[in-house]
């Protein structure tokens, strides 16, 4: 009996790691300043053998027929704004019910919609270098001609919570903040040292929780503070847009929604509803509903 207890005690001393072993965390979720991720890297997502959150809890409530939908955005109330193939702006309630439609007086390509401000919706026309502001009923409030503001060409733009404008000047590779009330630029951040010799492909810009996120399809997601000071880079290359929900950033990759926690750096994967993964172009996730964009239109799911 004493001999058996002695052998058992020795086994715990020799093999403690087998009892305390934990799962190894996912590879570098954040690239520190000065150490850019490889340009050819694909979005960092959960491994294929890691468990994913099933989409079985998603309930299809509506299908919106909107061929070739363009850029889209959700406001804080869950209202959805979508550009169609003719660059009209469609407004839908959280459950996908049609509310309003804005038709521009002159043609232009909608490169970005930003509705997170709730009181104002920003529409960026990249071909005519114009910013249009709409109210929450999709009625015009005002507009800015960027050719009068920038000595160059804006590639992407967004509206800050304080109604200031963030602009990415592609001509001189600067990130600039414009105060429309004072009619002056308040901050300017050069990007040439961050980008190096790579050829960036800027696609999306959004200020969220006092940080500014700039999506470069080639290099990843650059993160700045709300004054334009560079903080870090997320190694999610190959993206055209990102979304935010709570404390998480999310994007579509590998036929699933990849969530990345902004503070714990944890990553998780949510599977798409069966039968839609091959045709999905974009996904927006709100508090109660998710919106899956395909070539035929938008599928609205209750979460």
PDB file of C-alpha atoms in Angstrom:
ATOM      1  CA  UNK A   1       0.000   0.000   0.000  1.00  0.00           C
ATOM      2  CA  UNK A   2       2.773   2.483   0.913  1.00  0.00           C
ATOM      3  CA  UNK A   3       4.696   1.503  -2.204  1.00  0.00           C
ATOM      4  CA  UNK A   4       1.650   2.278  -4.402  1.00  0.00           C
ATOM      5  CA  UNK A   5       1.160   5.736  -2.840  1.00  0.00           C
ATOM      6  CA  UNK A   6       4.846   6.530  -3.306  1.00  0.00           C
ATOM      7  CA  UNK A   7       4.734   5.634  -7.017  1.00  0.00           C
ATOM      8  CA  UNK A   8       1.592   7.771  -7.489  1.00  0.00           C
ATOM      9  CA  UNK A   9       3.256  10.785  -5.867  1.00  0.00           C
ATOM     10  CA  UNK A  10       6.335  10.375  -8.043  1.00  0.00           C
ATOM     11  CA  UNK A  11       4.188  10.287 -11.184  1.00  0.00           C
ATOM     12  CA  UNK A  12       2.736  13.750 -10.383  1.00  0.00           C
ATOM     13  CA  UNK A  13       6.228  15.150  -9.842  1.00  0.00           C
ATOM     14  CA  UNK A  14       7.578  13.743 -13.089  1.00  0.00           C
ATOM     15  CA  UNK A  15       4.627  14.654 -15.343  1.00  0.00           C
ATOM     16  CA  UNK A  16       3.113  17.945 -14.042  1.00  0.00           C
ATOM     17  CA  UNK A  17       2.999  19.486 -17.536  1.00  0.00           C
ATOM     18  CA  UNK A  18       0.608  16.804 -18.739  1.00  0.00           C
ATOM     19  CA  UNK A  19      -1.924  17.993 -16.167  1.00  0.00           C
ATOM     20  CA  UNK A  20      -1.475  21.767 -16.581  1.00  0.00           C
ATOM     21  CA  UNK A  21      -1.099  21.936 -20.373  1.00  0.00           C
ATOM     22  CA  UNK A  22      -3.250  24.627 -22.036  1.00  0.00           C
ATOM     23  CA  UNK A  23      -4.151  25.425 -25.615  1.00  0.00           C
ATOM     24  CA  UNK A  24      -1.499  27.405 -27.453  1.00  0.00           C
ATOM     25  CA  UNK A  25      -2.850  30.864 -28.443  1.00  0.00           C
ATOM     26  CA  UNK A  26      -3.226  31.810 -32.077  1.00  0.00           C
ATOM     27  CA  UNK A  27      -0.180  33.362 -33.786  1.00  0.00           C
ATOM     28  CA  UNK A  28       0.573  37.089 -33.492  1.00  0.00           C
ATOM     29  CA  UNK A  29      -2.760  38.808 -33.657  1.00  0.00           C
ATOM     30  CA  UNK A  30      -1.134  42.215 -33.557  1.00  0.00           C
ATOM     31  CA  UNK A  31       1.966  43.270 -35.430  1.00  0.00           C
ATOM     32  CA  UNK A  32       3.923  45.845 -33.397  1.00  0.00           C
ATOM     33  CA  UNK A  33       4.928  49.132 -35.022  1.00  0.00           C
ATOM     34  CA  UNK A  34       7.915  48.814 -37.316  1.00  0.00           C
ATOM     35  CA  UNK A  35       7.314  45.123 -38.012  1.00  0.00           C
ATOM     36  CA  UNK A  36       4.827  44.928 -40.893  1.00  0.00           C
ATOM     37  CA  UNK A  37       3.230  41.644 -41.851  1.00  0.00           C
ATOM     38  CA  UNK A  38       4.250  40.147 -45.213  1.00  0.00           C
ATOM     39  CA  UNK A  39       2.322  41.752 -48.047  1.00  0.00           C
ATOM     40  CA  UNK A  40       1.250  38.401 -49.423  1.00  0.00           C
ATOM     41  CA  UNK A  41      -0.139  37.161 -46.123  1.00  0.00           C
ATOM     42  CA  UNK A  42      -3.768  36.080 -46.059  1.00  0.00           C
ATOM     43  CA  UNK A  43      -6.137  37.129 -43.254  1.00  0.00           C
ATOM     44  CA  UNK A  44      -5.155  35.569 -39.926  1.00  0.00           C
ATOM     45  CA  UNK A  45      -8.098  33.360 -39.000  1.00  0.00           C
ATOM     46  CA  UNK A  46      -8.817  30.458 -36.713  1.00  0.00           C
ATOM     47  CA  UNK A  47      -7.346  27.120 -37.734  1.00  0.00           C
ATOM     48  CA  UNK A  48      -9.554  24.711 -39.629  1.00  0.00           C
ATOM     49  CA  UNK A  49      -9.587  22.176 -36.797  1.00  0.00           C
ATOM     50  CA  UNK A  50     -10.609  24.726 -34.185  1.00  0.00           C
ATOM     51  CA  UNK A  51     -14.274  24.732 -33.124  1.00  0.00           C
ATOM     52  CA  UNK A  52     -16.480  27.356 -34.759  1.00  0.00           C
ATOM     53  CA  UNK A  53     -19.714  28.916 -33.652  1.00  0.00           C
ATOM     54  CA  UNK A  54     -22.519  27.231 -35.622  1.00  0.00           C
ATOM     55  CA  UNK A  55     -24.973  29.258 -37.676  1.00  0.00           C
ATOM     56  CA  UNK A  56     -27.873  27.020 -36.714  1.00  0.00           C
ATOM     57  CA  UNK A  57     -29.256  29.772 -34.491  1.00  0.00           C
ATOM     58  CA  UNK A  58     -29.639  32.103 -37.477  1.00  0.00           C
ATOM     59  CA  UNK A  59     -33.205  32.411 -38.710  1.00  0.00           C
ATOM     60  CA  UNK A  60     -33.867  33.716 -42.224  1.00  0.00           C
ATOM     61  CA  UNK A  61     -36.562  36.392 -41.961  1.00  0.00           C
ATOM     62  CA  UNK A  62     -36.358  38.221 -45.285  1.00  0.00           C
ATOM     63  CA  UNK A  63     -34.663  38.199 -48.669  1.00  0.00           C
ATOM     64  CA  UNK A  64     -34.135  41.580 -50.329  1.00  0.00           C
ATOM     65  CA  UNK A  65     -33.985  41.435 -54.119  1.00  0.00           C
ATOM     66  CA  UNK A  66     -31.213  43.896 -54.981  1.00  0.00           C
ATOM     67  CA  UNK A  67     -29.002  42.682 -57.857  1.00  0.00           C
ATOM     68  CA  UNK A  68     -25.297  43.424 -57.457  1.00  0.00           C
ATOM     69  CA  UNK A  69     -25.509  45.358 -54.156  1.00  0.00           C
ATOM     70  CA  UNK A  70     -22.666  47.771 -53.525  1.00  0.00           C
ATOM     71  CA  UNK A  71     -21.138  49.157 -50.353  1.00  0.00           C
ATOM     72  CA  UNK A  72     -23.259  49.075 -47.198  1.00  0.00           C
ATOM     73  CA  UNK A  73     -23.282  50.292 -43.602  1.00  0.00           C
ATOM     74  CA  UNK A  74     -25.248  49.875 -40.369  1.00  0.00           C
ATOM     75  CA  UNK A  75     -26.058  52.677 -37.960  1.00  0.00           C
ATOM     76  CA  UNK A  76     -26.295  52.250 -34.194  1.00  0.00           C
ATOM     77  CA  UNK A  77     -30.041  51.689 -34.360  1.00  0.00           C
ATOM     78  CA  UNK A  78     -29.571  48.756 -36.722  1.00  0.00           C
ATOM     79  CA  UNK A  79     -30.764  50.627 -39.812  1.00  0.00           C
ATOM     80  CA  UNK A  80     -29.135  49.321 -42.987  1.00  0.00           C
ATOM     81  CA  UNK A  81     -27.942  51.522 -45.865  1.00  0.00           C
ATOM     82  CA  UNK A  82     -26.965  49.935 -49.190  1.00  0.00           C
ATOM     83  CA  UNK A  83     -25.887  51.314 -52.575  1.00  0.00           C
ATOM     84  CA  UNK A  84     -27.315  49.572 -55.629  1.00  0.00           C
ATOM     85  CA  UNK A  85     -25.760  49.068 -59.054  1.00  0.00           C
ATOM     86  CA  UNK A  86     -27.006  52.512 -60.137  1.00  0.00           C
ATOM     87  CA  UNK A  87     -25.574  54.113 -56.982  1.00  0.00           C
ATOM     88  CA  UNK A  88     -28.938  54.830 -55.390  1.00  0.00           C
ATOM     89  CA  UNK A  89     -28.902  54.587 -51.587  1.00  0.00           C
ATOM     90  CA  UNK A  90     -31.498  52.237 -50.079  1.00  0.00           C
ATOM     91  CA  UNK A  91     -32.484  52.415 -46.428  1.00  0.00           C
ATOM     92  CA  UNK A  92     -33.893  49.356 -44.630  1.00  0.00           C
ATOM     93  CA  UNK A  93     -35.094  48.713 -41.099  1.00  0.00           C
ATOM     94  CA  UNK A  94     -33.237  46.181 -38.937  1.00  0.00           C
ATOM     95  CA  UNK A  95     -35.505  43.363 -40.175  1.00  0.00           C
ATOM     96  CA  UNK A  96     -34.936  44.307 -43.824  1.00  0.00           C
ATOM     97  CA  UNK A  97     -38.151  46.265 -44.385  1.00  0.00           C
ATOM     98  CA  UNK A  98     -37.674  48.972 -47.023  1.00  0.00           C
ATOM     99  CA  UNK A  99     -37.842  52.531 -45.640  1.00  0.00           C
ATOM    100  CA  UNK A 100     -36.429  55.143 -48.030  1.00  0.00           C
ATOM    101  CA  UNK A 101     -34.390  55.515 -51.207  1.00  0.00           C
ATOM    102  CA  UNK A 102     -32.074  58.354 -52.145  1.00  0.00           C
ATOM    103  CA  UNK A 103     -31.377  58.910 -55.851  1.00  0.00           C
ATOM    104  CA  UNK A 104     -28.458  61.278 -56.555  1.00  0.00           C
ATOM    105  CA  UNK A 105     -29.156  64.230 -58.864  1.00  0.00           C
ATOM    106  CA  UNK A 106     -26.046  63.359 -60.884  1.00  0.00           C
ATOM    107  CA  UNK A 107     -24.303  60.030 -61.484  1.00  0.00           C
ATOM    108  CA  UNK A 108     -21.355  58.983 -59.367  1.00  0.00           C
ATOM    109  CA  UNK A 109     -19.733  55.859 -57.996  1.00  0.00           C
ATOM    110  CA  UNK A 110     -20.391  55.257 -54.287  1.00  0.00           C
ATOM    111  CA  UNK A 111     -17.065  54.044 -52.875  1.00  0.00           C
ATOM    112  CA  UNK A 112     -18.013  54.162 -49.196  1.00  0.00           C
ATOM    113  CA  UNK A 113     -21.051  54.567 -46.945  1.00  0.00           C
ATOM    114  CA  UNK A 114     -20.675  55.472 -43.277  1.00  0.00           C
ATOM    115  CA  UNK A 115     -23.793  55.418 -41.086  1.00  0.00           C
ATOM    116  CA  UNK A 116     -22.315  54.826 -37.615  1.00  0.00           C
ATOM    117  CA  UNK A 117     -22.709  58.513 -36.718  1.00  0.00           C
ATOM    118  CA  UNK A 118     -26.547  57.889 -36.527  1.00  0.00           C
ATOM    119  CA  UNK A 119     -27.497  61.540 -37.147  1.00  0.00           C
ATOM    120  CA  UNK A 120     -25.552  61.835 -40.417  1.00  0.00           C
ATOM    121  CA  UNK A 121     -24.776  59.348 -43.165  1.00  0.00           C
ATOM    122  CA  UNK A 122     -21.653  59.934 -45.221  1.00  0.00           C
ATOM    123  CA  UNK A 123     -21.614  59.021 -48.921  1.00  0.00           C
ATOM    124  CA  UNK A 124     -18.226  59.151 -50.648  1.00  0.00           C
ATOM    125  CA  UNK A 125     -18.163  59.376 -54.448  1.00  0.00           C
ATOM    126  CA  UNK A 126     -14.616  58.569 -55.473  1.00  0.00           C
ATOM    127  CA  UNK A 127     -15.023  59.264 -59.197  1.00  0.00           C
ATOM    128  CA  UNK A 128     -16.205  62.841 -58.740  1.00  0.00           C
ATOM    129  CA  UNK A 129     -14.351  63.387 -55.439  1.00  0.00           C
ATOM    130  CA  UNK A 130     -17.405  64.441 -53.508  1.00  0.00           C
ATOM    131  CA  UNK A 131     -18.744  63.830 -50.012  1.00  0.00           C
ATOM    132  CA  UNK A 132     -22.492  63.922 -49.472  1.00  0.00           C
ATOM    133  CA  UNK A 133     -24.185  64.028 -46.063  1.00  0.00           C
ATOM    134  CA  UNK A 134     -27.666  62.555 -45.566  1.00  0.00           C
ATOM    135  CA  UNK A 135     -29.915  62.657 -42.511  1.00  0.00           C
ATOM    136  CA  UNK A 136     -31.338  59.492 -40.958  1.00  0.00           C
ATOM    137  CA  UNK A 137     -34.260  59.650 -43.384  1.00  0.00           C
ATOM    138  CA  UNK A 138     -31.874  59.591 -46.380  1.00  0.00           C
ATOM    139  CA  UNK A 139     -32.505  63.266 -47.209  1.00  0.00           C
ATOM    140  CA  UNK A 140     -29.558  65.499 -48.261  1.00  0.00           C
ATOM    141  CA  UNK A 141     -27.942  67.722 -45.625  1.00  0.00           C
ATOM    142  CA  UNK A 142     -24.914  69.087 -47.440  1.00  0.00           C
ATOM    143  CA  UNK A 143     -21.895  68.206 -49.548  1.00  0.00           C
ATOM    144  CA  UNK A 144     -18.159  68.822 -49.901  1.00  0.00           C
ATOM    145  CA  UNK A 145     -16.107  68.990 -53.060  1.00  0.00           C
ATOM    146  CA  UNK A 146     -12.806  67.361 -52.135  1.00  0.00           C
ATOM    147  CA  UNK A 147     -11.071  68.905 -55.136  1.00  0.00           C
ATOM    148  CA  UNK A 148     -11.421  72.211 -53.288  1.00  0.00           C
ATOM    149  CA  UNK A 149      -9.976  70.782 -50.070  1.00  0.00           C
ATOM    150  CA  UNK A 150      -7.152  68.477 -51.129  1.00  0.00           C
ATOM    151  CA  UNK A 151      -4.144  68.956 -53.329  1.00  0.00           C
ATOM    152  CA  UNK A 152      -4.561  65.456 -54.652  1.00  0.00           C
ATOM    153  CA  UNK A 153      -7.048  62.575 -54.757  1.00  0.00           C
ATOM    154  CA  UNK A 154      -8.931  61.060 -51.837  1.00  0.00           C
ATOM    155  CA  UNK A 155      -9.083  57.270 -51.889  1.00  0.00           C
ATOM    156  CA  UNK A 156     -11.330  56.736 -48.880  1.00  0.00           C
ATOM    157  CA  UNK A 157     -13.121  58.855 -46.291  1.00  0.00           C
ATOM    158  CA  UNK A 158     -15.157  58.591 -43.108  1.00  0.00           C
ATOM    159  CA  UNK A 159     -17.073  60.711 -40.613  1.00  0.00           C
ATOM    160  CA  UNK A 160     -15.771  61.042 -37.058  1.00  0.00           C
ATOM    161  CA  UNK A 161     -18.137  61.114 -34.039  1.00  0.00           C
ATOM    162  CA  UNK A 162     -17.500  64.861 -33.650  1.00  0.00           C
ATOM    163  CA  UNK A 163     -18.564  65.413 -37.305  1.00  0.00           C
ATOM    164  CA  UNK A 164     -15.021  66.000 -38.493  1.00  0.00           C
ATOM    165  CA  UNK A 165     -13.945  64.259 -41.694  1.00  0.00           C
ATOM    166  CA  UNK A 166     -11.102  61.802 -42.099  1.00  0.00           C
ATOM    167  CA  UNK A 167      -9.605  61.674 -45.602  1.00  0.00           C
ATOM    168  CA  UNK A 168      -6.919  59.454 -47.072  1.00  0.00           C
ATOM    169  CA  UNK A 169      -5.031  61.506 -49.650  1.00  0.00           C
ATOM    170  CA  UNK A 170      -3.614  58.940 -52.038  1.00  0.00           C
ATOM    171  CA  UNK A 171      -1.534  61.491 -53.936  1.00  0.00           C
ATOM    172  CA  UNK A 172       0.811  62.325 -51.060  1.00  0.00           C
ATOM    173  CA  UNK A 173      -0.006  59.315 -48.798  1.00  0.00           C
ATOM    174  CA  UNK A 174      -1.308  61.348 -45.878  1.00  0.00           C
ATOM    175  CA  UNK A 175      -4.168  60.739 -43.481  1.00  0.00           C
ATOM    176  CA  UNK A 176      -5.869  64.059 -42.809  1.00  0.00           C
ATOM    177  CA  UNK A 177      -8.668  65.286 -40.557  1.00  0.00           C
ATOM    178  CA  UNK A 178     -10.839  68.182 -41.726  1.00  0.00           C
ATOM    179  CA  UNK A 179     -12.972  70.398 -39.492  1.00  0.00           C
ATOM    180  CA  UNK A 180     -15.902  71.493 -41.660  1.00  0.00           C
ATOM    181  CA  UNK A 181     -16.992  74.199 -39.225  1.00  0.00           C
ATOM    182  CA  UNK A 182     -13.572  75.844 -39.038  1.00  0.00           C
ATOM    183  CA  UNK A 183     -12.878  74.934 -42.680  1.00  0.00           C
ATOM    184  CA  UNK A 184      -9.370  73.813 -41.857  1.00  0.00           C
ATOM    185  CA  UNK A 185      -7.322  70.636 -41.503  1.00  0.00           C
ATOM    186  CA  UNK A 186      -6.665  69.832 -37.865  1.00  0.00           C
ATOM    187  CA  UNK A 187      -4.412  66.751 -38.134  1.00  0.00           C
ATOM    188  CA  UNK A 188      -2.162  65.280 -40.792  1.00  0.00           C
ATOM    189  CA  UNK A 189      -0.319  61.951 -40.580  1.00  0.00           C
ATOM    190  CA  UNK A 190       2.215  60.928 -43.285  1.00  0.00           C
ATOM    191  CA  UNK A 191       2.050  57.232 -44.146  1.00  0.00           C
ATOM    192  CA  UNK A 192       5.134  56.808 -46.326  1.00  0.00           C
ATOM    193  CA  UNK A 193       7.338  55.510 -43.482  1.00  0.00           C
ATOM    194  CA  UNK A 194       4.677  52.999 -42.405  1.00  0.00           C
ATOM    195  CA  UNK A 195       4.112  51.658 -45.885  1.00  0.00           C
ATOM    196  CA  UNK A 196       7.736  51.544 -46.986  1.00  0.00           C
ATOM    197  CA  UNK A 197       8.242  50.387 -50.561  1.00  0.00           C
ATOM    198  CA  UNK A 198       5.016  48.416 -50.786  1.00  0.00           C
ATOM    199  CA  UNK A 199       2.208  49.433 -53.098  1.00  0.00           C
ATOM    200  CA  UNK A 200      -0.802  49.921 -50.818  1.00  0.00           C
ATOM    201  CA  UNK A 201      -4.390  49.385 -51.888  1.00  0.00           C
ATOM    202  CA  UNK A 202      -6.495  51.403 -49.446  1.00  0.00           C
ATOM    203  CA  UNK A 203     -10.142  50.312 -49.330  1.00  0.00           C
ATOM    204  CA  UNK A 204     -11.871  51.355 -46.106  1.00  0.00           C
ATOM    205  CA  UNK A 205     -11.675  53.853 -43.249  1.00  0.00           C
ATOM    206  CA  UNK A 206     -13.642  53.898 -39.980  1.00  0.00           C
ATOM    207  CA  UNK A 207     -13.288  55.547 -36.575  1.00  0.00           C
ATOM    208  CA  UNK A 208     -14.473  53.283 -33.762  1.00  0.00           C
ATOM    209  CA  UNK A 209     -14.026  53.509 -29.986  1.00  0.00           C
ATOM    210  CA  UNK A 210     -11.492  56.345 -30.242  1.00  0.00           C
ATOM    211  CA  UNK A 211      -9.375  54.536 -32.796  1.00  0.00           C
ATOM    212  CA  UNK A 212      -9.154  54.971 -36.552  1.00  0.00           C
ATOM    213  CA  UNK A 213      -8.901  51.842 -38.719  1.00  0.00           C
ATOM    214  CA  UNK A 214      -7.470  52.050 -42.233  1.00  0.00           C
ATOM    215  CA  UNK A 215      -7.823  48.911 -44.369  1.00  0.00           C
ATOM    216  CA  UNK A 216      -5.005  48.272 -46.821  1.00  0.00           C
ATOM    217  CA  UNK A 217      -5.753  45.195 -48.914  1.00  0.00           C
ATOM    218  CA  UNK A 218      -2.023  44.594 -49.407  1.00  0.00           C
ATOM    219  CA  UNK A 219      -0.537  45.126 -45.948  1.00  0.00           C
ATOM    220  CA  UNK A 220      -3.338  44.739 -43.401  1.00  0.00           C
ATOM    221  CA  UNK A 221      -5.279  47.078 -41.105  1.00  0.00           C
ATOM    222  CA  UNK A 222      -3.471  50.159 -39.783  1.00  0.00           C
ATOM    223  CA  UNK A 223      -4.704  51.450 -36.417  1.00  0.00           C
ATOM    224  CA  UNK A 224      -4.388  55.093 -35.331  1.00  0.00           C
ATOM    225  CA  UNK A 225      -5.762  56.989 -32.348  1.00  0.00           C
ATOM    226  CA  UNK A 226      -8.433  59.649 -32.815  1.00  0.00           C
ATOM    227  CA  UNK A 227      -5.724  62.278 -33.392  1.00  0.00           C
ATOM    228  CA  UNK A 228      -4.154  60.331 -36.217  1.00  0.00           C
ATOM    229  CA  UNK A 229      -1.157  58.987 -34.268  1.00  0.00           C
ATOM    230  CA  UNK A 230      -0.078  55.533 -35.441  1.00  0.00           C
ATOM    231  CA  UNK A 231      -0.562  52.745 -32.886  1.00  0.00           C
ATOM    232  CA  UNK A 232      -0.180  49.318 -34.518  1.00  0.00           C
ATOM    233  CA  UNK A 233      -1.092  47.141 -37.461  1.00  0.00           C
ATOM    234  CA  UNK A 234      -3.338  44.101 -37.595  1.00  0.00           C
ATOM    235  CA  UNK A 235      -2.060  41.417 -40.007  1.00  0.00           C
ATOM    236  CA  UNK A 236      -5.362  40.918 -41.843  1.00  0.00           C
ATOM    237  CA  UNK A 237      -4.379  41.344 -45.489  1.00  0.00           C
ATOM    238  CA  UNK A 238      -6.632  40.689 -48.457  1.00  0.00           C
ATOM    239  CA  UNK A 239      -9.606  42.612 -47.056  1.00  0.00           C
ATOM    240  CA  UNK A 240     -11.758  45.297 -48.650  1.00  0.00           C
ATOM    241  CA  UNK A 241     -13.860  46.161 -45.609  1.00  0.00           C
ATOM    242  CA  UNK A 242     -14.264  45.380 -41.916  1.00  0.00           C
ATOM    243  CA  UNK A 243     -17.091  45.698 -39.416  1.00  0.00           C
ATOM    244  CA  UNK A 244     -17.393  46.255 -35.679  1.00  0.00           C
ATOM    245  CA  UNK A 245     -19.750  44.771 -33.110  1.00  0.00           C
ATOM    246  CA  UNK A 246     -19.256  45.499 -29.439  1.00  0.00           C
ATOM    247  CA  UNK A 247     -15.558  45.112 -28.647  1.00  0.00           C
ATOM    248  CA  UNK A 248     -14.863  42.995 -31.718  1.00  0.00           C
ATOM    249  CA  UNK A 249     -13.714  43.645 -35.243  1.00  0.00           C
ATOM    250  CA  UNK A 250     -15.003  41.210 -37.850  1.00  0.00           C
ATOM    251  CA  UNK A 251     -14.511  40.386 -41.517  1.00  0.00           C
ATOM    252  CA  UNK A 252     -15.396  37.718 -44.066  1.00  0.00           C
ATOM    253  CA  UNK A 253     -12.686  35.180 -44.889  1.00  0.00           C
ATOM    254  CA  UNK A 254     -12.520  31.480 -45.776  1.00  0.00           C
ATOM    255  CA  UNK A 255     -16.291  31.223 -46.095  1.00  0.00           C
ATOM    256  CA  UNK A 256     -16.928  32.306 -42.493  1.00  0.00           C
ATOM    257  CA  UNK A 257     -17.084  35.400 -40.300  1.00  0.00           C
ATOM    258  CA  UNK A 258     -13.841  35.974 -38.428  1.00  0.00           C
ATOM    259  CA  UNK A 259     -14.132  37.909 -35.152  1.00  0.00           C
ATOM    260  CA  UNK A 260     -11.134  39.578 -33.486  1.00  0.00           C
ATOM    261  CA  UNK A 261     -11.428  41.078 -29.992  1.00  0.00           C
ATOM    262  CA  UNK A 262      -9.930  44.561 -29.930  1.00  0.00           C
ATOM    263  CA  UNK A 263      -8.562  44.293 -26.376  1.00  0.00           C
ATOM    264  CA  UNK A 264      -8.013  40.621 -25.480  1.00  0.00           C
ATOM    265  CA  UNK A 265      -6.841  39.845 -29.067  1.00  0.00           C
ATOM    266  CA  UNK A 266      -8.873  36.627 -28.991  1.00  0.00           C
ATOM    267  CA  UNK A 267     -10.125  35.274 -32.298  1.00  0.00           C
ATOM    268  CA  UNK A 268     -13.220  33.221 -33.044  1.00  0.00           C
ATOM    269  CA  UNK A 269     -14.990  31.988 -36.163  1.00  0.00           C
ATOM    270  CA  UNK A 270     -18.719  32.015 -36.890  1.00  0.00           C
ATOM    271  CA  UNK A 271     -19.925  29.719 -39.657  1.00  0.00           C
ATOM    272  CA  UNK A 272     -22.242  31.130 -42.306  1.00  0.00           C
ATOM    273  CA  UNK A 273     -25.711  29.645 -42.856  1.00  0.00           C
ATOM    274  CA  UNK A 274     -25.590  26.453 -44.974  1.00  0.00           C
ATOM    275  CA  UNK A 275     -25.719  26.885 -48.727  1.00  0.00           C
ATOM    276  CA  UNK A 276     -24.597  30.521 -48.960  1.00  0.00           C
ATOM    277  CA  UNK A 277     -20.847  30.453 -48.303  1.00  0.00           C
ATOM    278  CA  UNK A 278     -19.816  30.094 -51.965  1.00  0.00           C
ATOM    279  CA  UNK A 279     -21.768  33.151 -53.101  1.00  0.00           C
ATOM    280  CA  UNK A 280     -21.298  35.553 -50.201  1.00  0.00           C
ATOM    281  CA  UNK A 281     -19.644  38.880 -50.968  1.00  0.00           C
ATOM    282  CA  UNK A 282     -20.040  40.727 -47.683  1.00  0.00           C
ATOM    283  CA  UNK A 283     -21.562  40.266 -44.240  1.00  0.00           C
ATOM    284  CA  UNK A 284     -22.756  42.886 -41.767  1.00  0.00           C
ATOM    285  CA  UNK A 285     -23.575  41.864 -38.196  1.00  0.00           C
ATOM    286  CA  UNK A 286     -25.792  43.972 -35.956  1.00  0.00           C
ATOM    287  CA  UNK A 287     -27.080  43.375 -32.457  1.00  0.00           C
ATOM    288  CA  UNK A 288     -30.154  41.402 -33.468  1.00  0.00           C
ATOM    289  CA  UNK A 289     -29.756  40.738 -37.180  1.00  0.00           C
ATOM    290  CA  UNK A 290     -27.081  39.723 -39.682  1.00  0.00           C
ATOM    291  CA  UNK A 291     -27.056  40.643 -43.371  1.00  0.00           C
ATOM    292  CA  UNK A 292     -25.528  38.346 -45.980  1.00  0.00           C
ATOM    293  CA  UNK A 293     -24.817  39.967 -49.362  1.00  0.00           C
ATOM    294  CA  UNK A 294     -24.847  37.919 -52.556  1.00  0.00           C
ATOM    295  CA  UNK A 295     -25.022  38.794 -56.254  1.00  0.00           C
ATOM    296  CA  UNK A 296     -28.822  38.472 -56.136  1.00  0.00           C
ATOM    297  CA  UNK A 297     -29.433  40.624 -53.082  1.00  0.00           C
ATOM    298  CA  UNK A 298     -29.385  40.537 -49.285  1.00  0.00           C
ATOM    299  CA  UNK A 299     -30.496  37.790 -46.919  1.00  0.00           C
ATOM    300  CA  UNK A 300     -31.597  39.054 -43.495  1.00  0.00           C
ATOM    301  CA  UNK A 301     -31.124  36.663 -40.566  1.00  0.00           C
ATOM    302  CA  UNK A 302     -32.333  37.035 -37.001  1.00  0.00           C
ATOM    303  CA  UNK A 303     -29.613  36.117 -34.514  1.00  0.00           C
TER     304      UNK A 303
END
